[in-house]
Amino acid sequence: MTGAAYRAEQRATLSGPAVFFLVFLPFALGHFLSSLLRTVNAVLAPTLLTAMALTPAQLGLLTSAFFFAFALAQLPVGVALDRYGPRRVQLVLMSLATLGTLLFGRGQNFTELMCARAIMGVGLGGCFMSAVKAISTWIAPARLPSVQGYLIAAGGLGAAAATLPIRLALQYTDWRGLFASLAALVAIVGLLIYLLAPEGRRGAPRKPMTPRALLDVYRDPGFRDTISLMLVPHAVFFGVQGLWAGKWLSDVVGFSDAEVAWLLYLSMAAVIFGAIGVGMLTEWAGRRGVAPLRVAGVGVALFVAVQCAMLLGGGGFARQLPVLFALFGTITGLEYAIVAQSMPATLTGRAATCLNLLIFVGAFLVQAGFGLILGCWSPNQQHQYPPQAYQAAFGVLIALQLPGLIRYFLRRGKAAPPSGKMTPAIGHPAPLHTPKEEYETGPLWPPRQGEARPDRR
């Protein structure tokens, strides 16, 4: 029996409500907690700076250690998911995340906190990938795009829970008690996944991710064009939103901790609606012959414009800027879909892994580098840094994003280089479609004669 036939048989054994409660909900809760713990330091930053006597550089390294460990976990987690399945892998990883969360709440110095944060990153590094693999096994392919959208929304809810709800929780406990409670939640969700999620068939292990395999991915024009425009903005979005947006509101604009928590909560709500809206907008544009990369180009330009406004201090729009930063930042999530659609089918799996690795390494560098730049200035007695420090930091980030954006607009009028997935075979002319037909039926075209398509699990 082929893998596709086996998965079809599996899906037939579970009803719709059973798939929701036994597959989607447990894994979505894991992704919810991963997003919460990834961004919680944005609200806790003033508390950690005071309680642990941290410098901005140390705070940046501490928070970004999650991203670095998360990135390092991507390759081995991907192999483990294929070999052992998401149910078993998540039990081990969520147990590790529980340990890291407990250790963070007990940390007594910078080194202990950073090591604990790194353990959390490794433990939570499989939440999204495990969820995607589980739902792709138990949910019909026609429903995958919408269900994955709901999964991303669950992550947005987790990031939202890391703002105002965390601020309210701190009225009843300190930050150490908060992390003890979060550790208990992580353990419970890991156990729920193991007890509730059905066991799927283990797939054959992937081919090793060798340097040659990575080079094959980078050589593809579709991959290079996409990351040249979107990789740095994606890393900036994760890095700034997860820590420094709140400090900018406190130090530059002068908002209180309660106001910062409320605005960050609204920002996370913007992430949820932005993720859904970007998908709808891209689909609407695709039906009219507008490529997703063009939608992304406009979105990245608006995203950089918001950062320019933050560099200038915000003026009378300071309250709206973090919300707009989060809203336009969600456009970078298109990167995964664009790469998958523009590359040969034989490279899409490796490309997704490479993309995850690059994004989270970039987010680590953004968070750590931002803190190092702020550390070049002296804080006041409230541990606030002057506007000039943030202007320098945002100036560096904008300068890093402009080359890719300028390159995209300079090349926009030229024909895009062909990618292996879209190039018709010699002697087989490409079928003629209207833009709407091409958008709707393009992914459904059968493989060319002699072209092997992998069995995607």
Short mmCIF file of C-alpha atoms in Angstrom, two decimals:
data_model
loop_
_atom_site.label_atom_id
_atom_site.label_comp_id
_atom_site.label_asym_id
_atom_site.label_seq_id
_atom_site.Cartn_x
_atom_site.Cartn_y
_atom_site.Cartn_z
CA MET A 1 0.00 0.00 0.00
CA THR A 2 1.36 3.42 -0.95
CA GLY A 3 1.83 6.18 1.62
CA ALA A 4 -1.02 8.22 0.11
CA ALA A 5 -3.40 5.25 0.22
CA TYR A 6 -2.38 4.50 3.79
CA ARG A 7 -3.05 8.06 4.90
CA ALA A 8 -6.43 8.02 3.15
CA GLU A 9 -7.30 4.85 5.07
CA GLN A 10 -6.17 6.48 8.32
CA ARG A 11 -8.32 9.55 7.74
CA ALA A 12 -11.33 7.33 7.10
CA THR A 13 -10.97 5.80 10.58
CA LEU A 14 -11.54 9.11 12.44
CA SER A 15 -14.59 11.35 12.33
CA GLY A 16 -14.31 15.13 11.96
CA PRO A 17 -14.82 15.87 15.69
CA ALA A 18 -12.33 13.13 16.59
CA VAL A 19 -9.69 14.68 14.31
CA PHE A 20 -10.29 18.08 15.93
CA PHE A 21 -10.11 16.90 19.55
CA LEU A 22 -7.49 14.18 19.17
CA VAL A 23 -5.20 15.63 16.50
CA PHE A 24 -5.61 19.36 15.91
CA LEU A 25 -6.36 20.60 19.43
CA PRO A 26 -3.49 18.88 21.34
CA PHE A 27 -0.85 19.90 18.79
CA ALA A 28 -2.31 23.43 18.47
CA LEU A 29 -2.00 23.81 22.25
CA GLY A 30 1.67 22.89 21.95
CA HIS A 31 2.18 25.57 19.28
CA PHE A 32 0.22 28.01 21.49
CA LEU A 33 2.62 27.49 24.41
CA SER A 34 5.67 27.65 22.13
CA SER A 35 4.62 31.08 20.87
CA LEU A 36 3.80 32.24 24.40
CA LEU A 37 7.19 31.27 25.82
CA ARG A 38 9.00 32.66 22.77
CA THR A 39 7.56 36.17 23.30
CA VAL A 40 6.96 36.34 27.06
CA ASN A 41 10.20 38.23 27.72
CA ALA A 42 8.81 41.26 25.88
CA VAL A 43 6.54 41.90 28.89
CA LEU A 44 9.02 40.62 31.48
CA ALA A 45 11.94 42.71 30.18
CA PRO A 46 11.68 45.51 32.80
CA THR A 47 11.28 42.94 35.58
CA LEU A 48 14.26 40.88 34.44
CA LEU A 49 16.45 43.94 33.97
CA THR A 50 15.78 45.02 37.54
CA ALA A 51 15.58 41.68 39.36
CA MET A 52 18.64 40.11 37.70
CA ALA A 53 20.63 43.32 37.06
CA LEU A 54 20.95 42.52 33.37
CA THR A 55 22.36 44.79 30.69
CA PRO A 56 20.48 45.23 27.37
CA ALA A 57 23.12 43.10 25.65
CA GLN A 58 22.58 40.32 28.20
CA LEU A 59 18.79 40.61 27.88
CA GLY A 60 19.09 40.36 24.10
CA LEU A 61 21.36 37.31 24.31
CA LEU A 62 19.15 35.73 26.96
CA THR A 63 15.98 36.07 24.93
CA SER A 64 17.58 35.23 21.59
CA ALA A 65 19.10 32.02 22.99
CA PHE A 66 15.63 30.54 22.44
CA PHE A 67 15.83 31.32 18.72
CA PHE A 68 19.36 29.96 18.35
CA ALA A 69 18.55 26.67 20.11
CA PHE A 70 15.24 26.48 18.22
CA ALA A 71 17.13 26.81 14.93
CA LEU A 72 19.69 24.14 15.83
CA ALA A 73 16.88 21.73 16.68
CA GLN A 74 15.19 21.95 13.26
CA LEU A 75 17.30 19.39 11.37
CA PRO A 76 17.34 16.60 14.00
CA VAL A 77 13.69 17.18 14.88
CA GLY A 78 12.72 16.83 11.23
CA VAL A 79 14.51 13.49 10.97
CA ALA A 80 12.99 12.27 14.26
CA LEU A 81 9.47 13.21 13.15
CA ASP A 82 9.82 11.12 10.01
CA ARG A 83 11.25 8.18 11.91
CA TYR A 84 9.21 8.10 15.13
CA GLY A 85 6.14 10.24 14.44
CA PRO A 86 4.96 13.50 16.09
CA ARG A 87 3.23 11.82 19.04
CA ARG A 88 6.39 10.22 20.45
CA VAL A 89 8.72 13.05 19.49
CA GLN A 90 6.56 15.65 21.22
CA LEU A 91 6.47 13.66 24.46
CA VAL A 92 10.26 13.82 24.65
CA LEU A 93 10.55 17.42 23.48
CA MET A 94 7.79 18.78 25.72
CA SER A 95 9.43 17.04 28.70
CA LEU A 96 12.65 18.84 27.81
CA ALA A 97 10.76 22.13 27.48
CA THR A 98 9.22 21.56 30.92
CA LEU A 99 12.69 21.15 32.40
CA GLY A 100 13.95 24.31 30.69
CA THR A 101 10.98 26.35 31.89
CA LEU A 102 11.45 25.16 35.48
CA LEU A 103 15.18 25.93 35.35
CA PHE A 104 14.50 29.41 34.00
CA GLY A 105 12.19 30.15 36.93
CA ARG A 106 14.94 29.01 39.31
CA GLY A 107 17.86 30.76 37.58
CA GLN A 108 20.09 32.87 39.82
CA ASN A 109 22.35 34.51 37.25
CA PHE A 110 22.65 35.33 33.57
CA THR A 111 24.41 32.09 32.62
CA GLU A 112 21.80 29.87 34.28
CA LEU A 113 18.96 31.81 32.69
CA MET A 114 20.51 31.64 29.22
CA CYS A 115 21.12 27.88 29.44
CA ALA A 116 17.56 27.34 30.62
CA ARG A 117 16.24 29.50 27.79
CA ALA A 118 18.24 27.44 25.29
CA ILE A 119 16.79 24.20 26.69
CA MET A 120 13.32 25.68 26.27
CA GLY A 121 14.14 26.50 22.65
CA VAL A 122 15.21 22.95 21.87
CA GLY A 123 12.20 21.48 23.68
CA LEU A 124 9.71 23.70 21.86
CA GLY A 125 11.53 23.46 18.53
CA GLY A 126 9.23 20.73 17.23
CA CYS A 127 5.82 22.14 18.16
CA PHE A 128 4.98 23.70 14.79
CA MET A 129 6.61 20.99 12.64
CA SER A 130 4.94 18.22 14.68
CA ALA A 131 1.56 19.88 14.29
CA VAL A 132 1.99 20.26 10.54
CA LYS A 133 3.02 16.62 10.15
CA ALA A 134 0.13 15.37 12.30
CA ILE A 135 -2.58 17.34 10.53
CA SER A 136 -1.17 16.45 7.11
CA THR A 137 -1.52 12.77 8.07
CA TRP A 138 -5.06 12.92 9.45
CA ILE A 139 -6.67 15.79 7.50
CA ALA A 140 -7.64 15.67 3.84
CA PRO A 141 -5.26 17.60 1.52
CA ALA A 142 -8.05 19.88 0.29
CA ARG A 143 -8.49 21.24 3.82
CA LEU A 144 -4.82 21.62 4.74
CA PRO A 145 -4.41 25.32 3.81
CA SER A 146 -7.31 26.45 6.00
CA VAL A 147 -6.36 24.15 8.89
CA GLN A 148 -2.75 25.34 8.79
CA GLY A 149 -4.12 28.90 8.89
CA TYR A 150 -5.97 28.01 12.08
CA LEU A 151 -2.73 26.55 13.44
CA ILE A 152 -0.90 29.82 12.77
CA ALA A 153 -3.77 31.67 14.46
CA ALA A 154 -3.30 29.43 17.52
CA GLY A 155 0.33 30.58 17.62
CA GLY A 156 -0.86 34.18 17.40
CA LEU A 157 -3.16 33.58 20.36
CA GLY A 158 -0.19 32.23 22.30
CA ALA A 159 1.82 35.35 21.52
CA ALA A 160 -1.17 37.46 22.57
CA ALA A 161 -1.40 35.52 25.85
CA ALA A 162 2.23 36.51 26.52
CA THR A 163 1.24 40.18 26.80
CA LEU A 164 -1.73 41.49 28.80
CA PRO A 165 -2.70 38.14 30.40
CA ILE A 166 0.88 37.69 31.62
CA ARG A 167 0.85 41.22 32.99
CA LEU A 168 -2.35 40.43 34.89
CA ALA A 169 -0.90 37.16 36.19
CA LEU A 170 2.05 39.06 37.67
CA GLN A 171 -0.39 40.78 40.03
CA TYR A 172 -0.86 37.42 41.78
CA THR A 173 2.64 35.93 41.56
CA ASP A 174 6.19 36.91 40.72
CA TRP A 175 8.01 35.96 37.51
CA ARG A 176 9.48 32.82 39.10
CA GLY A 177 6.05 31.54 40.10
CA LEU A 178 4.81 32.38 36.62
CA PHE A 179 7.41 30.12 35.00
CA ALA A 180 6.61 27.31 37.43
CA SER A 181 2.97 27.51 36.29
CA LEU A 182 3.99 27.62 32.63
CA ALA A 183 6.19 24.55 33.14
CA ALA A 184 3.18 22.66 34.51
CA LEU A 185 1.12 23.66 31.46
CA VAL A 186 3.85 22.48 29.08
CA ALA A 187 4.02 19.11 30.86
CA ILE A 188 0.23 18.71 30.73
CA VAL A 189 0.06 19.49 27.01
CA GLY A 190 2.92 17.09 26.24
CA LEU A 191 1.09 14.35 28.12
CA LEU A 192 -2.18 15.15 26.34
CA ILE A 193 -0.49 14.83 22.96
CA TYR A 194 0.91 11.42 23.90
CA LEU A 195 -2.37 10.13 25.38
CA LEU A 196 -4.82 11.54 22.84
CA ALA A 197 -3.07 11.71 19.49
CA PRO A 198 -3.46 8.56 17.37
CA GLU A 199 -0.35 6.70 16.34
CA GLY A 200 0.51 7.20 12.69
CA ARG A 201 2.70 4.99 10.58
CA ARG A 202 6.37 5.84 10.84
CA GLY A 203 7.87 6.94 7.58
CA ALA A 204 11.20 6.10 6.09
CA PRO A 205 13.97 8.41 7.29
CA ARG A 206 14.80 11.31 5.04
CA LYS A 207 17.99 11.53 3.11
CA PRO A 208 20.67 13.18 5.24
CA MET A 209 20.85 16.98 5.08
CA THR A 210 24.35 17.15 3.61
CA PRO A 211 26.14 20.35 2.52
CA ARG A 212 25.49 19.29 -1.07
CA ALA A 213 21.74 19.06 -0.37
CA LEU A 214 21.77 22.55 1.14
CA LEU A 215 23.66 23.84 -1.88
CA ASP A 216 21.02 22.35 -4.19
CA VAL A 217 18.39 24.35 -2.34
CA TYR A 218 20.31 27.61 -2.51
CA ARG A 219 21.06 27.18 -6.20
CA ASP A 220 17.37 27.26 -7.06
CA PRO A 221 16.40 30.72 -8.40
CA GLY A 222 13.02 30.61 -6.66
CA PHE A 223 14.65 30.11 -3.26
CA ARG A 224 17.26 32.83 -3.79
CA ASP A 225 14.75 35.40 -5.05
CA THR A 226 12.42 34.76 -2.12
CA ILE A 227 14.98 34.90 0.69
CA SER A 228 16.72 37.95 -0.80
CA LEU A 229 13.47 39.88 -0.30
CA MET A 230 11.93 38.27 2.78
CA LEU A 231 14.52 36.53 4.98
CA VAL A 232 15.89 39.60 6.76
CA PRO A 233 12.43 41.19 7.30
CA HIS A 234 11.19 37.86 8.67
CA ALA A 235 14.08 37.73 11.14
CA VAL A 236 13.50 41.38 12.09
CA PHE A 237 9.80 40.71 12.69
CA PHE A 238 10.50 37.77 15.01
CA GLY A 239 13.43 39.44 16.75
CA VAL A 240 11.90 42.87 17.44
CA GLN A 241 8.33 41.73 18.13
CA GLY A 242 9.55 39.12 20.60
CA LEU A 243 11.46 41.58 22.81
CA TRP A 244 12.35 45.09 21.72
CA ALA A 245 8.98 46.47 20.60
CA GLY A 246 7.88 46.69 24.22
CA LYS A 247 11.12 48.35 25.34
CA TRP A 248 10.78 50.92 22.53
CA LEU A 249 7.29 51.82 23.78
CA SER A 250 8.59 52.17 27.34
CA ASP A 251 11.90 53.95 26.73
CA VAL A 252 11.18 56.15 23.70
CA VAL A 253 7.44 56.85 23.89
CA GLY A 254 7.28 56.78 27.70
CA PHE A 255 4.31 54.46 28.17
CA SER A 256 3.71 52.71 31.49
CA ASP A 257 4.09 48.96 31.87
CA ALA A 258 0.30 48.52 31.76
CA GLU A 259 0.03 50.55 28.54
CA VAL A 260 2.89 48.59 26.98
CA ALA A 261 1.23 45.28 27.85
CA TRP A 262 -2.07 46.46 26.33
CA LEU A 263 -0.44 47.63 23.10
CA LEU A 264 1.56 44.41 22.78
CA TYR A 265 -1.69 42.51 23.27
CA LEU A 266 -3.26 44.47 20.42
CA SER A 267 -0.15 43.77 18.35
CA MET A 268 -0.54 40.04 18.85
CA ALA A 269 -4.19 40.33 17.87
CA ALA A 270 -2.95 42.04 14.70
CA VAL A 271 -0.74 39.01 14.06
CA ILE A 272 -3.79 36.72 14.18
CA PHE A 273 -5.91 38.84 11.85
CA GLY A 274 -2.89 39.64 9.70
CA ALA A 275 -2.08 35.96 9.12
CA ILE A 276 -5.65 35.26 8.04
CA GLY A 277 -5.87 38.45 5.99
CA VAL A 278 -2.60 37.84 4.16
CA GLY A 279 -3.82 34.42 3.09
CA MET A 280 -7.11 35.83 1.82
CA LEU A 281 -5.39 38.73 0.06
CA THR A 282 -2.85 36.48 -1.62
CA GLU A 283 -5.59 34.15 -2.84
CA TRP A 284 -7.62 37.10 -4.15
CA ALA A 285 -4.56 38.54 -5.92
CA GLY A 286 -3.61 35.13 -7.34
CA ARG A 287 -6.99 34.79 -9.00
CA ARG A 288 -6.21 38.03 -10.80
CA GLY A 289 -2.79 36.97 -12.00
CA VAL A 290 -0.76 38.73 -9.27
CA ALA A 291 2.09 36.54 -8.02
CA PRO A 292 2.48 36.00 -4.26
CA LEU A 293 6.00 37.45 -4.39
CA ARG A 294 4.57 40.73 -5.67
CA VAL A 295 2.13 40.83 -2.75
CA ALA A 296 5.07 40.14 -0.44
CA GLY A 297 7.11 42.94 -2.04
CA VAL A 298 4.44 45.54 -1.31
CA GLY A 299 4.00 44.18 2.23
CA VAL A 300 7.73 44.26 2.99
CA ALA A 301 7.91 47.86 1.72
CA LEU A 302 5.11 48.85 4.14
CA PHE A 303 6.84 46.91 6.93
CA VAL A 304 10.08 48.83 6.39
CA ALA A 305 8.13 52.10 6.26
CA VAL A 306 6.71 51.38 9.73
CA GLN A 307 10.25 50.81 11.03
CA CYS A 308 11.29 54.17 9.55
CA ALA A 309 8.47 55.79 11.52
CA MET A 310 9.66 54.04 14.70
CA LEU A 311 13.18 55.28 14.00
CA LEU A 312 11.81 58.83 13.95
CA GLY A 313 10.04 58.34 17.28
CA GLY A 314 6.50 57.75 16.09
CA GLY A 315 5.17 61.25 16.74
CA GLY A 316 1.40 61.28 17.15
CA PHE A 317 1.11 57.74 15.77
CA ALA A 318 3.25 56.03 18.41
CA ARG A 319 0.34 53.96 19.72
CA GLN A 320 -0.47 52.62 16.28
CA LEU A 321 3.08 51.78 15.20
CA PRO A 322 3.60 48.52 17.16
CA VAL A 323 0.22 47.27 15.90
CA LEU A 324 1.13 48.18 12.32
CA PHE A 325 4.57 46.60 12.80
CA ALA A 326 2.89 43.31 13.77
CA LEU A 327 0.21 43.58 11.06
CA PHE A 328 2.60 44.19 8.16
CA GLY A 329 5.19 41.84 9.65
CA THR A 330 2.84 38.89 9.11
CA ILE A 331 3.42 39.27 5.35
CA THR A 332 6.78 37.56 5.90
CA GLY A 333 4.91 34.33 6.64
CA LEU A 334 4.28 34.05 2.90
CA GLU A 335 7.91 33.01 2.56
CA TYR A 336 7.11 29.35 3.24
CA ALA A 337 4.32 29.14 0.66
CA ILE A 338 6.27 31.02 -2.02
CA VAL A 339 9.30 28.76 -1.65
CA ALA A 340 7.15 25.62 -1.75
CA GLN A 341 5.35 26.78 -4.90
CA SER A 342 8.37 28.07 -6.79
CA MET A 343 10.80 25.19 -6.27
CA PRO A 344 11.00 21.68 -7.68
CA ALA A 345 8.96 19.16 -5.71
CA THR A 346 12.14 17.22 -4.90
CA LEU A 347 13.56 20.21 -3.01
CA THR A 348 10.56 21.57 -1.10
CA GLY A 349 11.15 19.50 2.05
CA ARG A 350 14.80 20.48 2.32
CA ALA A 351 13.92 24.08 1.46
CA ALA A 352 11.41 24.32 4.32
CA THR A 353 14.00 23.01 6.78
CA CYS A 354 16.67 25.37 5.45
CA LEU A 355 14.24 28.28 5.63
CA ASN A 356 13.33 27.54 9.25
CA LEU A 357 17.01 27.33 10.15
CA LEU A 358 17.89 30.64 8.45
CA ILE A 359 14.90 32.50 9.93
CA PHE A 360 15.59 31.53 13.52
CA VAL A 361 19.33 32.08 13.27
CA GLY A 362 18.49 35.51 11.84
CA ALA A 363 16.06 36.22 14.68
CA PHE A 364 18.78 35.29 17.17
CA LEU A 365 21.19 37.75 15.53
CA VAL A 366 18.57 40.51 15.43
CA GLN A 367 17.64 40.21 19.10
CA ALA A 368 21.22 39.94 20.29
CA GLY A 369 22.51 42.66 17.96
CA PHE A 370 19.75 45.09 18.92
CA GLY A 371 20.71 44.73 22.57
CA LEU A 372 24.41 45.19 21.81
CA ILE A 373 23.67 48.45 20.00
CA LEU A 374 21.52 49.75 22.88
CA GLY A 375 24.36 48.89 25.26
CA CYS A 376 26.54 51.52 23.60
CA TRP A 377 24.50 54.14 25.49
CA SER A 378 24.09 54.55 29.25
CA PRO A 379 20.59 54.03 30.74
CA ASN A 380 18.87 56.32 33.21
CA GLN A 381 17.88 55.30 36.72
CA GLN A 382 14.76 53.55 35.39
CA HIS A 383 16.93 51.38 33.08
CA GLN A 384 15.59 53.26 30.06
CA TYR A 385 17.79 54.00 27.05
CA PRO A 386 17.74 57.26 25.08
CA PRO A 387 15.92 57.59 21.72
CA GLN A 388 19.28 57.88 19.95
CA ALA A 389 20.08 54.28 20.92
CA TYR A 390 16.88 52.99 19.32
CA GLN A 391 17.43 55.19 16.27
CA ALA A 392 20.82 53.56 15.76
CA ALA A 393 19.41 50.05 16.22
CA PHE A 394 16.46 50.57 13.87
CA GLY A 395 18.77 52.31 11.41
CA VAL A 396 20.96 49.21 11.20
CA LEU A 397 17.92 46.93 10.72
CA ILE A 398 16.49 49.13 7.97
CA ALA A 399 19.85 49.27 6.22
CA LEU A 400 20.00 45.47 6.24
CA GLN A 401 16.53 45.16 4.67
CA LEU A 402 16.85 47.83 1.97
CA PRO A 403 19.20 45.97 -0.42
CA GLY A 404 16.80 43.06 -0.87
CA LEU A 405 13.83 45.40 -1.26
CA ILE A 406 15.62 47.59 -3.81
CA ARG A 407 16.80 44.53 -5.73
CA TYR A 408 13.24 43.20 -5.90
CA PHE A 409 11.76 46.42 -7.30
CA LEU A 410 14.61 46.78 -9.80
CA ARG A 411 13.97 43.24 -11.06
CA ARG A 412 10.19 43.37 -10.91
CA GLY A 413 9.80 44.44 -14.52
CA LYS A 414 12.05 41.66 -15.75
CA ALA A 415 10.98 38.08 -16.38
CA ALA A 416 11.49 35.91 -13.31
CA PRO A 417 14.15 33.20 -13.79
CA PRO A 418 12.61 29.79 -14.34
CA SER A 419 12.59 27.35 -11.46
CA GLY A 420 12.81 23.61 -11.85
CA LYS A 421 9.24 23.13 -10.72
CA MET A 422 7.71 25.39 -13.31
CA THR A 423 9.88 24.70 -16.36
CA PRO A 424 8.03 22.63 -18.98
CA ALA A 425 9.78 19.57 -20.35
CA ILE A 426 11.42 19.83 -23.76
CA GLY A 427 8.87 19.00 -26.43
CA HIS A 428 5.98 19.55 -24.03
CA PRO A 429 4.75 23.15 -24.29
CA ALA A 430 3.32 24.67 -21.16
CA PRO A 431 -0.51 24.58 -21.06
CA LEU A 432 -2.32 27.83 -21.67
CA HIS A 433 -4.36 29.10 -18.74
CA THR A 434 -5.91 32.33 -17.72
CA PRO A 435 -4.46 33.77 -14.49
CA LYS A 436 -7.47 32.53 -12.53
CA GLU A 437 -7.27 29.02 -14.01
CA GLU A 438 -3.52 28.89 -13.48
CA TYR A 439 -3.90 29.86 -9.82
CA GLU A 440 -6.67 27.37 -9.15
CA THR A 441 -5.32 24.41 -11.11
CA GLY A 442 -1.55 24.95 -11.11
CA PRO A 443 -0.88 22.78 -8.04
CA LEU A 444 -3.12 20.09 -9.55
CA TRP A 445 -1.23 19.65 -12.81
CA PRO A 446 0.01 16.04 -13.10
CA PRO A 447 3.76 15.43 -13.01
CA ARG A 448 5.55 15.40 -16.33
CA GLN A 449 6.34 12.03 -17.82
CA GLY A 450 9.37 10.56 -16.15
CA GLU A 451 9.30 13.05 -13.26
CA ALA A 452 9.22 11.34 -9.90
CA ARG A 453 7.28 13.04 -7.16
CA PRO A 454 8.14 12.21 -3.58
CA ASP A 455 5.62 10.58 -1.30
CA ARG A 456 5.01 13.43 1.15
CA ARG A 457 4.16 12.28 4.60
#
